[in-house]
Amino acid sequence: MPAVFLLFVLTAFSSPFAVARESAVGSDLDHFLQRLWPAARQAGVAREIFDSAVAGLTPEPGLLRRPQAQSEFTISIPSYVADAVAPARIARGRAIAGELAGPLATLEGRSGVSPEVALAILGVESNFGSATGGADTLRVLATLAYAGHRGAIFADEFVAALVMLQRGDVTRARLRGSWAGAMGQPQFLPSAYLKYATSYAGDAAPDIWTNRLDSLASIANFLKFSGWDPRLPWGLEVVLPKGFDYAEFDLDFAQWRALGVAPADDAALPASGPASLYLPAGAAGPAFLITDNFEVIRKYNTSDAYALAIGLLADRIAGRPTPIAPWPKKIAALSTADCKEMQRLLAERGFYRGAIDGKLGRTSRNAVHAFQLSEGVRPADGFATKEVLERLRK
């Protein structure tokens, strides 16, 4: 289940070291949590709220031995998209869109966010609210803060959860969610709840656990304040002209049109606005022009696979059949270690200036594209493959 807002992969350790460390957590967790009191007090949490929350709090059993990475970072994009944009999910999304047509139109008027995009995120995050996770959020955050990767971030999230309790936004019993500490139907971390959660009716604390309209309103609010541009789509599938040279990746829609790039269906390219060529399976697969709204979706989850799946699911919910071009039959997904090595080697050659995190987004694609152009590789499609990595290693 993807963790939202802070946009990281939950890193755990399935090794004998992890077992020993889990035991240490059990003996030292309370001492560690007491050291969070000054931060909680500064955030406005009363001592009684703090003491009640941490009293008897024990580590989440086995949490540190859970799988290391989210699926959207470990399988090929076509495989991830096929699972996320499943027929049953499309049908359910369309049914909900019909049931909530009026409220969804209201939310679009408030936020400018396409209702189908909000529904798609709800569908992928929690299967439209039916799979929100049953883990004790405070327990999970406490365990990860003490013994997990990026402990300082989880410590801040633990304090944010205490602020939710202090404000009366949620009861202690309701604080339930995923193994990554994300909560409710939108899978918000506590800091995301405090910043973006909103009530559809505006008459109570946002209920993202059982109230679908509050959840959709909160998702739309997240996207709105993350920079969503209502004038543009997230992207669209296109057909590249014969003999396309792949020299450019980032142009205005008007420039793409002048190069002969056309929509794959009967739609029209937007009149103007920046758009980036995205070839999620290389030149042999479907081609997309993605806008800044694609990057806004990536703020919900940093994976390209996730953002593409959300966009395509939204299109399918709206009745648009994409992608039209078939996926290549075989695509070997690079491991996170391979992706990190590729980023490092691209950086050493001056093509990449981003984080060495193994997450291949637009910055990494553009770096691969520039490297391919420099090496005379054709087509220079920006697609990260074993072949590109081997060429970088030389």
Short mmCIF file of C-alpha atoms in Angstrom, two decimals:
data_model
loop_
_atom_site.label_atom_id
_atom_site.label_comp_id
_atom_site.label_asym_id
_atom_site.label_seq_id
_atom_site.Cartn_x
_atom_site.Cartn_y
_atom_site.Cartn_z
CA MET A 1 0.00 0.00 0.00
CA PRO A 2 1.65 3.25 -1.10
CA ALA A 3 2.65 5.78 1.54
CA VAL A 4 1.44 9.26 0.67
CA PHE A 5 2.72 12.85 0.91
CA LEU A 6 6.26 12.41 2.17
CA LEU A 7 6.75 10.24 -0.85
CA PHE A 8 9.29 7.68 0.25
CA VAL A 9 9.67 3.93 0.07
CA LEU A 10 9.33 2.16 3.42
CA THR A 11 12.72 0.57 3.93
CA ALA A 12 12.97 -2.42 6.23
CA PHE A 13 15.51 -5.12 6.91
CA SER A 14 14.82 -8.83 6.49
CA SER A 15 18.02 -10.13 8.10
CA PRO A 16 19.23 -11.51 11.45
CA PHE A 17 20.35 -7.95 12.27
CA ALA A 18 16.75 -6.81 11.95
CA VAL A 19 15.56 -9.46 14.40
CA ALA A 20 18.12 -8.33 16.97
CA ARG A 21 17.22 -4.72 16.39
CA GLU A 22 13.53 -5.45 16.85
CA SER A 23 14.32 -6.93 20.25
CA ALA A 24 16.23 -3.78 21.16
CA VAL A 25 13.26 -1.68 20.15
CA GLY A 26 11.13 -3.52 22.67
CA SER A 27 13.38 -2.58 25.57
CA ASP A 28 14.22 0.98 24.59
CA LEU A 29 11.15 2.29 22.77
CA ASP A 30 9.61 3.99 25.80
CA HIS A 31 12.83 5.85 26.59
CA PHE A 32 13.04 6.97 22.96
CA LEU A 33 9.43 8.19 22.91
CA GLN A 34 9.95 10.21 26.09
CA ARG A 35 12.62 12.16 24.22
CA LEU A 36 9.90 13.27 21.78
CA TRP A 37 8.02 15.12 24.50
CA PRO A 38 9.73 18.52 23.95
CA ALA A 39 8.78 18.43 20.25
CA ALA A 40 5.23 17.39 21.09
CA ARG A 41 4.92 20.16 23.70
CA GLN A 42 6.21 22.72 21.21
CA ALA A 43 3.56 21.49 18.75
CA GLY A 44 0.84 22.20 21.33
CA VAL A 45 0.27 18.69 22.65
CA ALA A 46 -0.83 18.53 26.29
CA ARG A 47 1.12 16.32 28.66
CA GLU A 48 -1.89 14.13 29.39
CA ILE A 49 -2.47 13.51 25.67
CA PHE A 50 1.20 12.59 25.25
CA ASP A 51 1.30 10.30 28.29
CA SER A 52 -1.90 8.54 27.29
CA ALA A 53 -0.64 7.96 23.76
CA VAL A 54 2.75 6.52 24.68
CA ALA A 55 1.67 4.54 27.73
CA GLY A 56 2.30 0.86 27.09
CA LEU A 57 3.20 1.46 23.44
CA THR A 58 5.15 -1.51 22.13
CA PRO A 59 6.89 -2.18 18.82
CA GLU A 60 4.86 -3.43 15.88
CA PRO A 61 5.84 -7.12 15.66
CA GLY A 62 7.73 -8.04 12.53
CA LEU A 63 7.46 -4.58 10.99
CA LEU A 64 11.16 -4.28 10.32
CA ARG A 65 11.16 -7.56 8.43
CA ARG A 66 8.43 -6.56 5.98
CA PRO A 67 9.36 -6.34 2.26
CA GLN A 68 11.66 -3.46 1.46
CA ALA A 69 10.05 -1.70 -1.48
CA GLN A 70 6.68 -0.72 -2.85
CA SER A 71 5.54 -2.63 -5.91
CA GLU A 72 5.53 0.46 -8.13
CA PHE A 73 9.31 0.64 -7.73
CA THR A 74 10.08 -3.06 -8.23
CA ILE A 75 8.04 -4.32 -11.22
CA SER A 76 7.86 -3.16 -14.80
CA ILE A 77 5.57 -0.24 -15.60
CA PRO A 78 3.29 -2.28 -17.89
CA SER A 79 2.80 -4.89 -15.16
CA TYR A 80 2.10 -2.28 -12.52
CA VAL A 81 -0.33 -0.41 -14.78
CA ALA A 82 -2.16 -3.61 -15.74
CA ASP A 83 -2.75 -4.40 -12.07
CA ALA A 84 -3.71 -0.85 -11.08
CA VAL A 85 -5.98 -0.23 -14.08
CA ALA A 86 -7.88 -3.49 -13.73
CA PRO A 87 -11.36 -3.88 -15.29
CA ALA A 88 -13.03 -4.31 -11.90
CA ARG A 89 -11.45 -1.09 -10.62
CA ILE A 90 -12.51 0.79 -13.75
CA ALA A 91 -16.08 -0.46 -13.37
CA ARG A 92 -16.17 0.46 -9.68
CA GLY A 93 -14.77 3.90 -10.41
CA ARG A 94 -17.40 4.54 -13.06
CA ALA A 95 -20.17 3.40 -10.72
CA ILE A 96 -19.00 5.75 -7.97
CA ALA A 97 -18.63 8.58 -10.48
CA GLY A 98 -22.28 8.09 -11.38
CA GLU A 99 -23.45 7.84 -7.78
CA LEU A 100 -21.56 10.98 -6.72
CA ALA A 101 -21.89 13.05 -9.89
CA GLY A 102 -23.24 16.10 -8.04
CA PRO A 103 -20.71 16.18 -5.19
CA LEU A 104 -17.86 15.44 -7.58
CA ALA A 105 -18.86 18.40 -9.72
CA THR A 106 -18.86 20.53 -6.58
CA LEU A 107 -15.37 19.32 -5.67
CA GLU A 108 -14.10 20.08 -9.16
CA GLY A 109 -15.51 23.60 -8.86
CA ARG A 110 -13.71 24.10 -5.55
CA SER A 111 -10.36 22.60 -6.50
CA GLY A 112 -10.13 22.57 -10.28
CA VAL A 113 -9.08 18.91 -10.06
CA SER A 114 -10.64 16.39 -12.44
CA PRO A 115 -13.06 14.16 -10.47
CA GLU A 116 -11.75 11.12 -12.31
CA VAL A 117 -8.20 11.79 -11.11
CA ALA A 118 -9.36 12.05 -7.48
CA LEU A 119 -11.35 8.84 -7.91
CA ALA A 120 -8.38 7.08 -9.49
CA ILE A 121 -6.16 7.96 -6.53
CA LEU A 122 -8.84 6.71 -4.13
CA GLY A 123 -9.08 3.52 -6.17
CA VAL A 124 -5.36 2.79 -6.18
CA GLU A 125 -4.69 3.85 -2.59
CA SER A 126 -7.48 1.96 -0.85
CA ASN A 127 -9.67 0.29 -3.47
CA PHE A 128 -12.16 3.15 -3.07
CA GLY A 129 -12.08 2.90 0.71
CA SER A 130 -12.41 -0.85 1.21
CA ALA A 131 -8.74 -1.48 2.06
CA THR A 132 -7.47 1.19 4.42
CA GLY A 133 -5.22 -0.96 6.59
CA GLY A 134 -5.69 -2.05 10.19
CA ALA A 135 -2.28 -1.37 11.73
CA ASP A 136 -2.04 0.86 14.80
CA THR A 137 -0.66 4.09 13.32
CA LEU A 138 1.01 5.34 16.50
CA ARG A 139 2.62 1.97 17.05
CA VAL A 140 3.88 1.82 13.47
CA LEU A 141 5.25 5.37 13.54
CA ALA A 142 6.90 4.83 16.91
CA THR A 143 8.61 1.66 15.67
CA LEU A 144 9.80 3.26 12.45
CA ALA A 145 10.92 6.43 14.21
CA TYR A 146 13.08 4.42 16.58
CA ALA A 147 14.49 1.71 14.36
CA GLY A 148 13.50 2.39 10.78
CA HIS A 149 14.96 4.19 7.80
CA ARG A 150 14.51 7.98 7.96
CA GLY A 151 13.67 7.86 11.64
CA ALA A 152 13.56 11.65 12.03
CA ILE A 153 10.76 11.86 9.47
CA PHE A 154 8.72 9.23 11.28
CA ALA A 155 9.35 10.97 14.61
CA ASP A 156 7.83 14.12 13.11
CA GLU A 157 4.89 12.06 11.86
CA PHE A 158 4.42 10.60 15.35
CA VAL A 159 4.20 14.11 16.77
CA ALA A 160 1.78 15.10 13.99
CA ALA A 161 -0.45 12.19 14.98
CA LEU A 162 -0.41 13.46 18.57
CA VAL A 163 -1.49 16.88 17.28
CA MET A 164 -4.45 15.20 15.59
CA LEU A 165 -5.42 13.69 18.94
CA GLN A 166 -4.91 17.02 20.72
CA ARG A 167 -7.19 18.81 18.24
CA GLY A 168 -9.86 16.15 18.53
CA ASP A 169 -9.62 15.32 14.82
CA VAL A 170 -9.67 11.60 15.55
CA THR A 171 -9.95 9.19 18.45
CA ARG A 172 -7.06 7.01 19.51
CA ALA A 173 -8.99 3.92 18.40
CA ARG A 174 -9.51 5.37 14.91
CA LEU A 175 -5.78 5.91 14.28
CA ARG A 176 -5.37 2.93 11.98
CA GLY A 177 -3.69 2.57 8.62
CA SER A 178 -0.92 0.90 6.63
CA TRP A 179 2.43 -0.56 7.64
CA ALA A 180 4.01 2.66 6.38
CA GLY A 181 2.02 4.85 8.77
CA ALA A 182 -0.39 6.17 6.10
CA MET A 183 -4.02 6.43 7.14
CA GLY A 184 -7.53 6.14 5.84
CA GLN A 185 -8.96 6.05 2.35
CA PRO A 186 -6.48 8.57 0.85
CA GLN A 187 -3.56 6.99 2.75
CA PHE A 188 -2.38 10.27 4.24
CA LEU A 189 0.44 10.43 6.72
CA PRO A 190 -0.47 12.52 9.79
CA SER A 191 1.35 15.62 8.51
CA ALA A 192 -0.58 15.37 5.24
CA TYR A 193 -3.83 15.10 7.19
CA LEU A 194 -3.02 18.26 9.14
CA LYS A 195 -2.11 20.16 5.98
CA TYR A 196 -4.57 18.90 3.37
CA ALA A 197 -7.46 16.96 4.88
CA THR A 198 -10.75 18.79 4.50
CA SER A 199 -14.37 18.07 5.22
CA TYR A 200 -16.69 18.06 2.21
CA ALA A 201 -19.54 19.53 4.27
CA GLY A 202 -17.22 21.76 6.29
CA ASP A 203 -18.99 21.07 9.56
CA ALA A 204 -16.63 18.67 11.34
CA ALA A 205 -13.09 17.34 11.42
CA PRO A 206 -12.28 15.56 8.15
CA ASP A 207 -13.09 11.86 8.36
CA ILE A 208 -10.78 10.13 5.90
CA TRP A 209 -11.46 6.69 7.41
CA THR A 210 -15.16 6.18 6.70
CA ASN A 211 -16.35 9.25 4.76
CA ARG A 212 -15.78 8.91 1.02
CA LEU A 213 -16.64 12.52 0.24
CA ASP A 214 -14.22 13.81 2.87
CA SER A 215 -11.58 11.51 1.41
CA LEU A 216 -12.17 12.71 -2.15
CA ALA A 217 -12.24 16.33 -0.99
CA SER A 218 -8.93 15.80 0.81
CA ILE A 219 -7.29 14.21 -2.24
CA ALA A 220 -8.48 17.08 -4.44
CA ASN A 221 -7.22 19.57 -1.87
CA PHE A 222 -3.81 17.90 -1.86
CA LEU A 223 -3.56 18.13 -5.64
CA LYS A 224 -4.83 21.72 -5.72
CA PHE A 225 -2.23 22.97 -3.27
CA SER A 226 0.49 20.87 -4.90
CA GLY A 227 0.10 22.91 -8.08
CA TRP A 228 -2.67 21.29 -10.15
CA ASP A 229 -3.43 23.27 -13.32
CA PRO A 230 -7.11 22.83 -14.28
CA ARG A 231 -6.37 24.05 -17.81
CA LEU A 232 -4.29 21.01 -18.65
CA PRO A 233 -4.79 17.25 -18.64
CA TRP A 234 -2.34 15.02 -16.77
CA GLY A 235 -1.15 13.97 -20.21
CA LEU A 236 -2.34 12.08 -23.25
CA GLU A 237 -1.22 9.29 -25.51
CA VAL A 238 0.24 10.45 -28.81
CA VAL A 239 1.51 9.05 -32.09
CA LEU A 240 4.98 10.16 -33.15
CA PRO A 241 5.53 10.92 -36.83
CA LYS A 242 7.51 8.55 -39.01
CA GLY A 243 11.20 9.31 -38.77
CA PHE A 244 10.88 11.16 -35.46
CA ASP A 245 14.42 11.90 -34.25
CA TYR A 246 13.84 12.05 -30.47
CA ALA A 247 16.04 15.14 -30.26
CA GLU A 248 13.65 17.01 -27.96
CA PHE A 249 11.81 15.89 -24.85
CA ASP A 250 10.45 19.15 -23.41
CA LEU A 251 8.49 21.52 -25.67
CA ASP A 252 5.23 23.45 -25.77
CA PHE A 253 2.16 21.65 -27.10
CA ALA A 254 2.18 24.02 -30.07
CA GLN A 255 5.75 22.96 -30.87
CA TRP A 256 4.87 19.27 -30.60
CA ARG A 257 2.01 19.87 -32.99
CA ALA A 258 4.38 21.57 -35.44
CA LEU A 259 6.64 18.49 -35.32
CA GLY A 260 3.74 16.30 -36.41
CA VAL A 261 2.96 14.74 -33.04
CA ALA A 262 -0.75 13.84 -32.93
CA PRO A 263 -3.17 12.44 -30.35
CA ALA A 264 -3.62 8.69 -30.46
CA ASP A 265 -7.41 9.03 -30.41
CA ASP A 266 -9.89 11.62 -31.61
CA ALA A 267 -8.92 14.15 -28.96
CA ALA A 268 -6.92 17.28 -29.71
CA LEU A 269 -3.66 18.48 -28.26
CA PRO A 270 -4.09 21.40 -25.87
CA ALA A 271 -3.48 24.71 -27.61
CA SER A 272 -0.46 25.51 -25.49
CA GLY A 273 1.39 24.67 -22.33
CA PRO A 274 4.60 22.77 -21.51
CA ALA A 275 4.62 19.04 -22.20
CA SER A 276 7.29 16.38 -21.86
CA LEU A 277 7.64 13.32 -24.08
CA TYR A 278 7.36 10.21 -21.93
CA LEU A 279 8.06 6.72 -23.30
CA PRO A 280 7.43 4.41 -20.32
CA ALA A 281 8.49 1.30 -22.25
CA GLY A 282 10.90 2.96 -24.66
CA ALA A 283 10.37 3.72 -28.33
CA ALA A 284 8.76 0.30 -28.88
CA GLY A 285 5.81 1.10 -26.62
CA PRO A 286 3.13 3.77 -26.23
CA ALA A 287 4.16 7.43 -26.22
CA PHE A 288 2.71 10.13 -24.01
CA LEU A 289 2.96 13.87 -23.68
CA ILE A 290 2.77 14.57 -19.96
CA THR A 291 2.16 17.94 -18.34
CA ASP A 292 3.08 19.44 -15.01
CA ASN A 293 -0.05 17.78 -13.63
CA PHE A 294 1.72 14.44 -14.03
CA GLU A 295 4.40 15.80 -11.70
CA VAL A 296 1.68 16.91 -9.27
CA ILE A 297 0.42 13.32 -9.13
CA ARG A 298 4.02 12.24 -8.46
CA LYS A 299 3.95 14.44 -5.36
CA TYR A 300 1.36 12.01 -4.02
CA ASN A 301 3.74 9.14 -4.78
CA THR A 302 7.12 9.62 -6.44
CA SER A 303 6.79 6.68 -8.82
CA ASP A 304 6.35 7.25 -12.57
CA ALA A 305 4.46 3.95 -12.69
CA TYR A 306 2.05 5.25 -10.06
CA ALA A 307 1.46 8.58 -11.79
CA LEU A 308 0.89 6.90 -15.16
CA ALA A 309 -1.49 4.37 -13.61
CA ILE A 310 -3.49 7.17 -11.98
CA GLY A 311 -3.72 9.07 -15.26
CA LEU A 312 -4.76 6.02 -17.27
CA LEU A 313 -7.25 4.86 -14.65
CA ALA A 314 -8.78 8.34 -14.60
CA ASP A 315 -9.07 8.24 -18.38
CA ARG A 316 -10.73 4.84 -18.28
CA ILE A 317 -13.17 5.96 -15.59
CA ALA A 318 -14.03 8.89 -17.88
CA GLY A 319 -14.57 6.49 -20.79
CA ARG A 320 -11.36 7.05 -22.74
CA PRO A 321 -9.67 3.80 -23.89
CA THR A 322 -5.93 4.18 -23.26
CA PRO A 323 -3.26 3.18 -23.95
CA ILE A 324 -4.04 2.36 -27.55
CA ALA A 325 -0.53 1.30 -28.63
CA PRO A 326 0.43 -2.13 -27.28
CA TRP A 327 3.12 -2.61 -24.68
CA PRO A 328 6.24 -4.53 -25.71
CA LYS A 329 5.99 -8.19 -24.76
CA LYS A 330 9.13 -8.21 -22.62
CA ILE A 331 10.42 -5.41 -20.43
CA ALA A 332 13.02 -6.14 -17.78
CA ALA A 333 12.56 -3.88 -14.78
CA LEU A 334 15.80 -2.52 -13.36
CA SER A 335 16.43 -3.12 -9.68
CA THR A 336 16.66 -0.18 -7.30
CA ALA A 337 20.40 -0.85 -7.02
CA ASP A 338 20.74 -0.70 -10.81
CA CYS A 339 18.79 2.56 -10.94
CA LYS A 340 20.98 4.10 -8.25
CA GLU A 341 24.10 3.02 -10.11
CA MET A 342 22.73 4.52 -13.31
CA GLN A 343 22.02 7.82 -11.58
CA ARG A 344 25.50 7.86 -10.07
CA LEU A 345 27.21 7.15 -13.39
CA LEU A 346 25.08 9.74 -15.18
CA ALA A 347 25.99 12.26 -12.48
CA GLU A 348 29.69 11.47 -12.85
CA ARG A 349 29.41 12.26 -16.56
CA GLY A 350 27.57 15.51 -15.89
CA PHE A 351 24.16 14.44 -17.22
CA TYR A 352 22.29 14.09 -13.90
CA ARG A 353 21.91 16.50 -11.00
CA GLY A 354 19.27 14.84 -8.87
CA ALA A 355 19.13 12.58 -5.84
CA ILE A 356 20.75 9.14 -6.03
CA ASP A 357 17.57 7.44 -4.86
CA GLY A 358 16.84 4.78 -7.48
CA LYS A 359 13.59 6.48 -8.50
CA LEU A 360 13.67 7.28 -12.19
CA GLY A 361 11.53 10.32 -12.89
CA ARG A 362 11.73 13.15 -15.42
CA THR A 363 15.20 14.29 -14.31
CA SER A 364 16.59 10.78 -14.75
CA ARG A 365 14.81 10.28 -18.08
CA ASN A 366 16.22 13.52 -19.43
CA ALA A 367 19.69 12.52 -18.24
CA VAL A 368 19.44 9.14 -20.00
CA HIS A 369 18.17 10.94 -23.12
CA ALA A 370 21.11 13.36 -23.08
CA PHE A 371 23.56 10.50 -22.59
CA GLN A 372 22.04 8.57 -25.49
CA LEU A 373 22.30 11.61 -27.74
CA SER A 374 25.93 12.08 -26.75
CA GLU A 375 26.68 8.46 -27.59
CA GLY A 376 24.81 8.48 -30.88
CA VAL A 377 22.31 5.92 -29.62
CA ARG A 378 19.17 5.67 -31.76
CA PRO A 379 16.42 5.94 -30.83
CA ALA A 380 17.37 8.23 -27.94
CA ASP A 381 14.17 7.45 -26.05
CA GLY A 382 15.31 8.17 -22.49
CA PHE A 383 14.41 4.63 -21.47
CA ALA A 384 16.56 3.20 -18.68
CA THR A 385 17.66 -0.31 -19.64
CA LYS A 386 20.42 -2.79 -18.88
CA GLU A 387 21.97 -1.78 -22.20
CA VAL A 388 22.15 1.86 -21.13
CA LEU A 389 23.67 0.84 -17.80
CA GLU A 390 26.26 -1.35 -19.49
CA ARG A 391 27.24 1.50 -21.83
CA LEU A 392 27.60 3.82 -18.82
CA ARG A 393 29.88 1.32 -17.10
CA LYS A 394 32.41 1.38 -19.95
#
